[in-house]
Short mmCIF file of C-alpha atoms and ligand atoms in Angstrom, two decimals:
data_model
loop_
_atom_site.label_atom_id
_atom_site.label_comp_id
_atom_site.label_asym_id
_atom_site.label_seq_id
_atom_site.Cartn_x
_atom_site.Cartn_y
_atom_site.Cartn_z
CA MET A 1 -23.26 23.39 140.78
CA GLY A 2 -24.08 22.57 137.15
CA LEU A 3 -21.89 23.49 134.23
CA LEU A 4 -24.51 25.87 132.89
CA THR A 5 -24.59 27.73 136.20
CA ILE A 6 -20.80 28.07 136.15
CA ILE A 7 -20.88 29.40 132.61
CA ARG A 8 -23.60 31.85 133.56
CA LYS A 9 -21.72 33.05 136.61
CA ASN A 10 -18.58 33.56 134.59
CA ARG A 11 -20.51 35.64 132.13
CA LEU A 12 -21.98 37.72 134.90
CA LYS A 13 -18.47 38.32 136.19
CA ALA A 14 -17.85 39.76 132.75
CA GLN A 15 -21.03 41.79 133.41
CA GLU A 16 -22.93 40.52 130.40
CA MET A 17 -26.48 39.27 130.08
CA ARG A 18 -28.14 37.61 127.14
CA ILE A 19 -31.77 38.57 126.77
CA LEU A 20 -34.12 37.05 124.22
CA PHE A 21 -37.14 39.00 122.95
CA LEU A 22 -39.87 36.68 121.71
CA GLY A 23 -43.59 36.83 121.11
CA LEU A 24 -46.09 36.60 118.28
CA ASP A 25 -45.51 38.65 115.16
CA ASN A 26 -46.69 42.25 115.39
CA ALA A 27 -46.41 42.27 119.20
CA GLY A 28 -43.94 45.15 119.16
CA LYS A 29 -40.60 43.46 119.95
CA THR A 30 -38.57 45.41 117.43
CA THR A 31 -40.28 48.66 118.33
CA ILE A 32 -39.43 48.17 122.01
CA LEU A 33 -35.84 47.44 121.05
CA LYS A 34 -35.75 50.61 118.98
CA TYR A 35 -37.18 52.60 121.84
CA ILE A 36 -34.53 51.44 124.27
CA SER A 37 -31.85 52.08 121.66
CA HIS A 38 -33.16 55.64 121.22
CA GLU A 39 -34.00 54.98 117.58
CA ASP A 40 -36.99 56.19 115.59
CA THR A 41 -39.96 53.97 116.50
CA SER A 42 -42.37 55.34 113.92
CA ALA A 43 -41.63 52.73 111.27
CA THR A 44 -40.78 49.06 111.67
CA SER A 45 -41.21 46.14 109.35
CA PRO A 46 -41.68 42.48 110.26
CA THR A 47 -38.45 40.81 111.36
CA LEU A 48 -37.65 37.91 109.06
CA GLY A 49 -34.48 36.86 110.88
CA PHE A 50 -33.26 38.55 114.02
CA ASN A 51 -31.86 41.83 115.32
CA ILE A 52 -29.19 42.03 117.95
CA LYS A 53 -28.32 45.06 120.05
CA THR A 54 -25.68 45.46 122.69
CA LEU A 55 -26.46 48.18 125.14
CA ALA A 56 -26.10 49.34 128.71
CA LEU A 57 -28.93 50.69 130.84
CA PRO A 58 -28.09 53.90 132.68
CA SER A 59 -29.11 52.27 135.96
CA SER A 60 -27.17 49.03 135.56
CA PRO A 61 -23.54 47.93 135.34
CA TYR A 62 -24.41 45.10 132.96
CA THR A 63 -23.99 44.99 129.22
CA LEU A 64 -27.15 43.60 127.69
CA ASN A 65 -26.96 41.49 124.56
CA ILE A 66 -30.52 41.62 123.32
CA TRP A 67 -31.73 39.26 120.61
CA ASP A 68 -35.00 40.14 118.89
CA VAL A 69 -36.30 37.27 116.77
CA GLY A 70 -39.14 37.39 114.24
CA GLY A 71 -42.41 35.97 115.54
CA GLN A 72 -44.30 34.96 112.38
CA ARG A 73 -45.67 31.44 112.61
CA THR A 74 -43.29 30.06 109.99
CA LEU A 75 -40.33 31.52 111.90
CA ARG A 76 -41.22 30.19 115.35
CA PRO A 77 -39.55 26.79 114.83
CA TYR A 78 -36.28 28.73 114.56
CA TRP A 79 -36.62 30.32 118.00
CA ARG A 80 -34.86 27.33 119.51
CA ASN A 81 -31.68 28.32 117.69
CA TYR A 82 -31.41 31.28 120.07
CA PHE A 83 -32.02 29.57 123.41
CA GLU A 84 -28.44 28.75 124.39
CA GLN A 85 -27.13 30.68 127.40
CA THR A 86 -30.23 32.86 127.62
CA ASP A 87 -30.46 34.64 130.97
CA ALA A 88 -33.90 36.14 130.43
CA VAL A 89 -36.82 35.90 128.05
CA VAL A 90 -38.83 39.02 127.36
CA TRP A 91 -42.22 37.86 126.11
CA VAL A 92 -43.92 40.70 124.28
CA VAL A 93 -47.71 40.67 123.98
CA ASP A 94 -49.90 42.84 121.78
CA SER A 95 -52.47 43.65 124.46
CA ALA A 96 -55.00 44.73 121.85
CA ASP A 97 -54.81 41.47 119.90
CA ARG A 98 -57.62 39.70 121.71
CA MET A 99 -58.12 37.20 118.91
CA ARG A 100 -54.67 35.69 119.33
CA MET A 101 -54.39 35.42 123.12
CA GLN A 102 -54.86 31.64 122.98
CA ASP A 103 -52.10 31.32 120.39
CA CYS A 104 -49.94 33.58 122.53
CA LYS A 105 -50.60 31.45 125.61
CA GLU A 106 -49.73 28.21 123.82
CA GLU A 107 -46.50 29.57 122.36
CA LEU A 108 -45.43 30.86 125.76
CA ARG A 109 -46.25 27.54 127.41
CA GLY A 110 -44.18 25.71 124.81
CA LEU A 111 -41.27 28.05 125.38
CA LEU A 112 -41.28 27.58 129.13
CA SER A 113 -41.03 23.82 128.74
CA GLU A 114 -37.69 24.13 126.94
CA ASP A 115 -34.83 22.72 129.00
CA ARG A 116 -32.37 25.31 127.76
CA LEU A 117 -34.55 28.10 129.11
CA ALA A 118 -35.02 26.43 132.47
CA GLY A 119 -33.10 28.98 134.49
CA ALA A 120 -34.19 32.09 132.61
CA SER A 121 -36.19 34.91 134.18
CA LEU A 122 -39.37 35.86 132.35
CA LEU A 123 -40.50 39.42 131.79
CA VAL A 124 -43.89 39.76 130.14
CA PHE A 125 -44.44 43.08 128.43
CA ALA A 126 -48.14 43.79 127.96
CA ASN A 127 -47.40 46.14 125.10
CA LYS A 128 -49.61 48.59 123.18
CA GLN A 129 -51.37 49.83 126.31
CA ASP A 130 -51.85 53.12 124.47
CA LEU A 131 -54.41 51.47 122.16
CA PRO A 132 -58.09 51.68 123.02
CA GLY A 133 -59.40 48.22 123.79
CA ALA A 134 -56.08 46.89 125.04
CA LEU A 135 -56.49 44.19 127.68
CA ASN A 136 -55.33 45.29 131.10
CA ILE A 137 -52.82 43.42 133.22
CA SER A 138 -55.37 41.33 135.11
CA GLU A 139 -57.00 40.28 131.86
CA ILE A 140 -53.66 39.30 130.34
CA ILE A 141 -52.63 37.37 133.43
CA ALA A 142 -55.88 35.44 133.11
CA SER A 143 -55.71 35.01 129.31
CA LEU A 144 -52.16 33.66 129.40
CA ASP A 145 -52.67 31.82 132.70
CA LEU A 146 -49.53 33.43 134.06
CA ASN A 147 -50.33 32.40 137.60
CA GLY A 148 -49.91 28.83 136.44
CA ILE A 149 -46.21 29.45 135.77
CA LYS A 150 -44.26 27.87 138.62
CA SER A 151 -41.08 27.03 136.71
CA HIS A 152 -39.71 30.54 136.18
CA HIS A 153 -39.43 33.87 137.97
CA TRP A 154 -41.82 36.13 136.12
CA LYS A 155 -43.34 39.59 136.26
CA ILE A 156 -45.65 41.44 133.95
CA PHE A 157 -45.45 45.12 133.10
CA PRO A 158 -47.99 47.11 131.09
CA CYS A 159 -46.09 49.16 128.56
CA SER A 160 -46.15 51.03 125.31
CA ALA A 161 -43.28 51.05 122.86
CA MET A 162 -44.88 54.12 121.30
CA THR A 163 -44.91 56.28 124.42
CA GLY A 164 -42.10 54.40 126.17
CA ALA A 165 -44.21 53.96 129.28
CA ASN A 166 -42.77 51.33 131.63
CA VAL A 167 -40.26 49.97 129.12
CA PHE A 168 -37.16 50.77 131.16
CA GLU A 169 -38.90 49.80 134.39
CA GLY A 170 -39.51 46.33 132.98
CA LEU A 171 -35.94 45.98 131.83
CA ASP A 172 -34.64 47.13 135.18
CA TRP A 173 -36.68 44.42 136.86
CA VAL A 174 -35.43 41.64 134.61
CA VAL A 175 -31.81 42.73 134.90
CA SER A 176 -32.00 42.83 138.68
CA ASP A 177 -33.80 39.48 138.77
CA VAL A 178 -31.12 37.78 136.67
CA ALA A 179 -28.33 39.38 138.64
CA GLY A 180 -29.92 38.55 141.99
CA ARG A 181 -30.63 34.97 141.02
CA LEU A 182 -27.04 34.37 140.06
CA TYR A 183 -25.64 35.94 143.23
CA TYR A 184 -23.58 38.58 141.49
CA TYR A 185 -26.09 41.30 142.06
CA SER A 186 -24.78 44.03 144.26
CA SER A 187 -27.22 46.49 145.72
CA THR A 188 -24.68 49.19 145.09
CA SER A 189 -24.37 48.45 141.39
CA LEU A 190 -28.02 48.88 140.43
CA ASP A 191 -29.67 51.91 141.86
CA SER A 192 -32.78 50.47 143.47
CA SER A 193 -34.50 53.81 143.34
CA SER A 194 -34.68 53.42 139.56
CA VAL A 195 -36.52 50.10 139.77
CA SER A 196 -40.26 50.61 139.72
CA ARG A 197 -42.48 47.95 141.13
CA PRO A 198 -43.75 45.59 138.49
CA HIS A 199 -47.40 44.76 138.18
CA ASP A 200 -48.48 41.26 138.93
CA ILE A 201 -51.49 39.73 140.55
CA ASN A 202 -50.62 41.33 143.86
CA THR A 203 -50.60 44.88 142.65
CA SER A 204 -53.02 47.08 140.83
CA PRO A 205 -52.14 47.85 137.26
CA ALA A 206 -51.09 51.44 136.77
CA PRO A 207 -52.36 53.36 133.80
CA VAL A 208 -49.70 54.07 131.21
N1 GTP B 1 -49.96 51.72 119.14
C1 GTP B 1 -48.87 50.99 119.31
N2 GTP B 1 -48.31 50.38 118.26
C2 GTP B 1 -47.19 49.65 118.45
C3 GTP B 1 -46.60 49.54 119.73
N3 GTP B 1 -45.52 48.75 119.62
C4 GTP B 1 -45.44 48.40 118.33
N4 GTP B 1 -46.44 48.95 117.61
C5 GTP B 1 -46.72 48.77 116.19
O1 GTP B 1 -46.98 47.39 115.97
C6 GTP B 1 -46.46 46.98 114.71
C7 GTP B 1 -45.54 45.81 114.87
O2 GTP B 1 -44.40 46.21 115.60
P1 GTP B 1 -43.02 45.40 115.52
O3 GTP B 1 -42.12 46.00 116.51
O4 GTP B 1 -42.53 45.32 114.13
O5 GTP B 1 -43.50 43.96 115.97
P2 GTP B 1 -42.61 42.64 116.16
O6 GTP B 1 -43.06 41.99 117.40
O7 GTP B 1 -41.17 42.97 116.06
O8 GTP B 1 -43.07 41.74 114.92
P3 GTP B 1 -42.23 40.60 114.14
O9 GTP B 1 -40.92 41.16 113.80
O10 GTP B 1 -43.06 40.27 112.93
O11 GTP B 1 -42.16 39.42 115.07
C8 GTP B 1 -45.78 48.21 114.11
O12 GTP B 1 -46.70 48.83 113.22
C9 GTP B 1 -45.53 49.11 115.31
O13 GTP B 1 -45.51 50.47 114.97
C10 GTP B 1 -47.22 50.21 120.84
O14 GTP B 1 -46.80 50.16 122.00
N5 GTP B 1 -48.34 50.92 120.56
MG1 MG B 2 -39.68 42.45 114.75
#
């Protein structure tokens, strides 16, 4: 058992998870974080550094330490400063930003090649599904070549930070995936009835 695994297990004993929100600028990371923190989502401004929130989901015994880091191009080299001890990456995509899907794919690919993220679960939020013209889940899986990801557990959820659709369902999945992977997940501690099925290539995307 590697040192990193021992550290991770010890942290899970303390019932904490470190979750890193990343994605291109304007994807909706901060708005999602506001939604799950029950804050006003109507106004956000670009994140120039990072936001951190510590919160508990109603359906989970774990305390989540969520780091939301600015995604502007000039800030992306600093993402690596946040990788240490990350249990899960939440990759937020602006589903309506068709022009930048290639950029989005390349940044995600680069991220997944980082050694310090090797054991992290990956939740992809296909955000802004409320916008007309948003790519659906199948289109985003194809655009980002998600089926090519063999190195990480991943799932994609369509969501909207504006309506809140599927936001907690996605988080529930990633929390249970981290907990299950590290053996400290107890089926009694996370109410499985609250975990909706994620949408990946094997399931039909649900409208949000
Ligand atoms: N329609 C719609 N707009 C959204 C949604 N999520 C975020 N937005 C809007 O998208 C813009 C960018 O949202 P942010 O949350 O600041 O994006 P970010 O990913 O944190 O951006 P950076 O901090 O620059 O990396 C804001 O105007 C939000 O109101 C969504 O689900 N639907
Ligand atoms: Mg932000």
